[in-house]
PDB file of C-alpha atoms in Angstrom:
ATOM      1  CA  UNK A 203     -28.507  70.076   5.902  1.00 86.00           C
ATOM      2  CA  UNK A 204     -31.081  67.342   4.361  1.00 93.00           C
ATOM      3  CA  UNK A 205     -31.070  64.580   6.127  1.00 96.00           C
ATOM      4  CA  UNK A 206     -34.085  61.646   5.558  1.00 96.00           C
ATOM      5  CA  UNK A 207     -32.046  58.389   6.494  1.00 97.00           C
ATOM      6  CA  UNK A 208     -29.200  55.982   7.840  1.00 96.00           C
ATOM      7  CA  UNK A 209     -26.777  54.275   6.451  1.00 95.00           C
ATOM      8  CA  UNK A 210     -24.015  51.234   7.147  1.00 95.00           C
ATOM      9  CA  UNK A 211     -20.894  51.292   5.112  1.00 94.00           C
ATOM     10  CA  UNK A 212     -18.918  48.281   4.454  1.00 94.00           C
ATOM     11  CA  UNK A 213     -15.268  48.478   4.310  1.00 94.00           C
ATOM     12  CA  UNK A 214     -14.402  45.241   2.130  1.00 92.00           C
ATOM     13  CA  UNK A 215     -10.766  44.868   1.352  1.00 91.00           C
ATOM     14  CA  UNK A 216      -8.911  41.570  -0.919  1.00 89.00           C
ATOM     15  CA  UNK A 217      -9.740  41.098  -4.644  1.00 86.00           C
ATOM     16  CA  UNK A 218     -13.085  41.446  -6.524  1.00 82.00           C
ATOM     17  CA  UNK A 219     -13.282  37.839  -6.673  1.00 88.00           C
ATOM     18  CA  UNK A 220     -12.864  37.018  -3.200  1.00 91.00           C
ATOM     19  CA  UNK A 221     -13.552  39.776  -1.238  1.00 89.00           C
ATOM     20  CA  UNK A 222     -13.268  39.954   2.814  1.00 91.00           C
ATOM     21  CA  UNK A 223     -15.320  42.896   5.565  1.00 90.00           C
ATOM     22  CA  UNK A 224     -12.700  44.501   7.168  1.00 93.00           C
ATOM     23  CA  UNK A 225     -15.125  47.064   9.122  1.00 93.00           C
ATOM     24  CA  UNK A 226     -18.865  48.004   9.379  1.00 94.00           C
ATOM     25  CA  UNK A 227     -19.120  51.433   9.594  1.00 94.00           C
ATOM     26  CA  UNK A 228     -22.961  52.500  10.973  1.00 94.00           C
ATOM     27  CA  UNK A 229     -23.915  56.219  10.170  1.00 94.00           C
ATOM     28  CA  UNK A 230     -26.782  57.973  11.232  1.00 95.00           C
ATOM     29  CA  UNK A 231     -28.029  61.299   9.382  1.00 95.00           C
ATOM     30  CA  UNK A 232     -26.984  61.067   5.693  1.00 96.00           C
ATOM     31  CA  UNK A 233     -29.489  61.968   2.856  1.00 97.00           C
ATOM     32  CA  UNK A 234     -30.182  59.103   0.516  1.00 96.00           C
ATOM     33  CA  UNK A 235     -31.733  59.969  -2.978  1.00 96.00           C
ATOM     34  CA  UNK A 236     -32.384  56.917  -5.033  1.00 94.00           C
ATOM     35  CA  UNK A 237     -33.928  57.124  -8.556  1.00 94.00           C
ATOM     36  CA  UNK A 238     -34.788  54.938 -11.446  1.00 91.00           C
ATOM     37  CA  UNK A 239     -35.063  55.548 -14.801  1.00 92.00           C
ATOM     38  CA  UNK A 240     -36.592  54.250 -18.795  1.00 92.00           C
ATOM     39  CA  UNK A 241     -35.742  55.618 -22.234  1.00 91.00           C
ATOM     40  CA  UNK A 242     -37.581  53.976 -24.972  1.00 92.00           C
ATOM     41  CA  UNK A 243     -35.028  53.691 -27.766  1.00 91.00           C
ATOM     42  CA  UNK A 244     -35.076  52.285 -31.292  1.00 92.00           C
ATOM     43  CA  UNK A 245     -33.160  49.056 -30.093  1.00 92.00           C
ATOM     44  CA  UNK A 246     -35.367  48.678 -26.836  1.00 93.00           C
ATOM     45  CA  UNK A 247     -36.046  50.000 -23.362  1.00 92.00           C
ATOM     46  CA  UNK A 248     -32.795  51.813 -21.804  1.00 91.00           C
ATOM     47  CA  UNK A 249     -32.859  51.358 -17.788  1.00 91.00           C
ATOM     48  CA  UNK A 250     -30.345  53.864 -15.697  1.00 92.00           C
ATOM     49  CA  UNK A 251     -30.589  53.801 -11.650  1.00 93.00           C
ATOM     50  CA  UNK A 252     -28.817  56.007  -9.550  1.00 94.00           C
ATOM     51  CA  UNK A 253     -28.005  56.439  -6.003  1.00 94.00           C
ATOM     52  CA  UNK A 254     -26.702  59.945  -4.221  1.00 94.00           C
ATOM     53  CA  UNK A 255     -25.577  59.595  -0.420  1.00 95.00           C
ATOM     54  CA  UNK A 256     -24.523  62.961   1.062  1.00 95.00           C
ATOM     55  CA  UNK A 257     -22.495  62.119   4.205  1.00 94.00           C
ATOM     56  CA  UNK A 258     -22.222  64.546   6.768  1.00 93.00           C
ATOM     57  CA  UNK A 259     -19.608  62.513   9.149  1.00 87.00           C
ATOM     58  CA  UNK A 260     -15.988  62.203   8.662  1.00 89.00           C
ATOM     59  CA  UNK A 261     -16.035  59.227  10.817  1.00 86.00           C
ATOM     60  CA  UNK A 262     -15.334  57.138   7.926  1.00 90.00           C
ATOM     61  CA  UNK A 263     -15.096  58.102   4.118  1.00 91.00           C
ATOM     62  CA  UNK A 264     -15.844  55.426   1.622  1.00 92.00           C
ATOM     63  CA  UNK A 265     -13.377  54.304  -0.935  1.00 91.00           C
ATOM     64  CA  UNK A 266     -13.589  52.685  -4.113  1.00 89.00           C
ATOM     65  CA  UNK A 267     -15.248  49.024  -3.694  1.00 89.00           C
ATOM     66  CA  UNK A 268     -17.172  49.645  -0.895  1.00 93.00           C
ATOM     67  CA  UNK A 269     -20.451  48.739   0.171  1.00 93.00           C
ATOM     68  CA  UNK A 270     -23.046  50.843   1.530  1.00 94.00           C
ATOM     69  CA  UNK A 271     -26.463  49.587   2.842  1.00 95.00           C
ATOM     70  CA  UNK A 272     -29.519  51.990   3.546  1.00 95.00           C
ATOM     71  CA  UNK A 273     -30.271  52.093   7.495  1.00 95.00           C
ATOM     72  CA  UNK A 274     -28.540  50.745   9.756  1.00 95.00           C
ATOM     73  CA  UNK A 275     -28.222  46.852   9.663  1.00 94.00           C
ATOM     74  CA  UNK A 276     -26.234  44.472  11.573  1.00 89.00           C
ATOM     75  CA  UNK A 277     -25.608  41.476  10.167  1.00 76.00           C
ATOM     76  CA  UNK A 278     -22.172  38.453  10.519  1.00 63.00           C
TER      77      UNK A 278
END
């Protein structure tokens, strides 16, 4: 099991446009592989960045339109 960081998942629920936190969800050992990438192309410079969180917990799993937040932060 790889394991380098924390993370805090935000459970958002309403529309895109006005969206509300339902729950902050805090979870400690996940690995958290972050990359970016530039391909030089004939119309210009082609930027890609990705992000791969592998969650070991089943205290919460992440749906579509929420946010996630490397370590652990606590915020209002």
């Amino acid at each position: 099991m790889l394991v380098n960081a924390d993370c805090t998942l935000i459970e958002l629920v309403g529309t895109a446009a006005n969206p509300t936190v339902k729950a902050v969800h805090k979870i400690k050992n996940v690995y958290w592989n972050d990359s970016r990438g530039r391909t030089l192309t004939k119309n210009g410079v082609q930027i890609s960045d990705s992000v791969i969180v592998y969650l070991y917990s089943d205290e919460y799993i992440p749906k579509a339109g929420d946010m996630i937040v490397r370590d652990i932060v606590d915020f209002e």
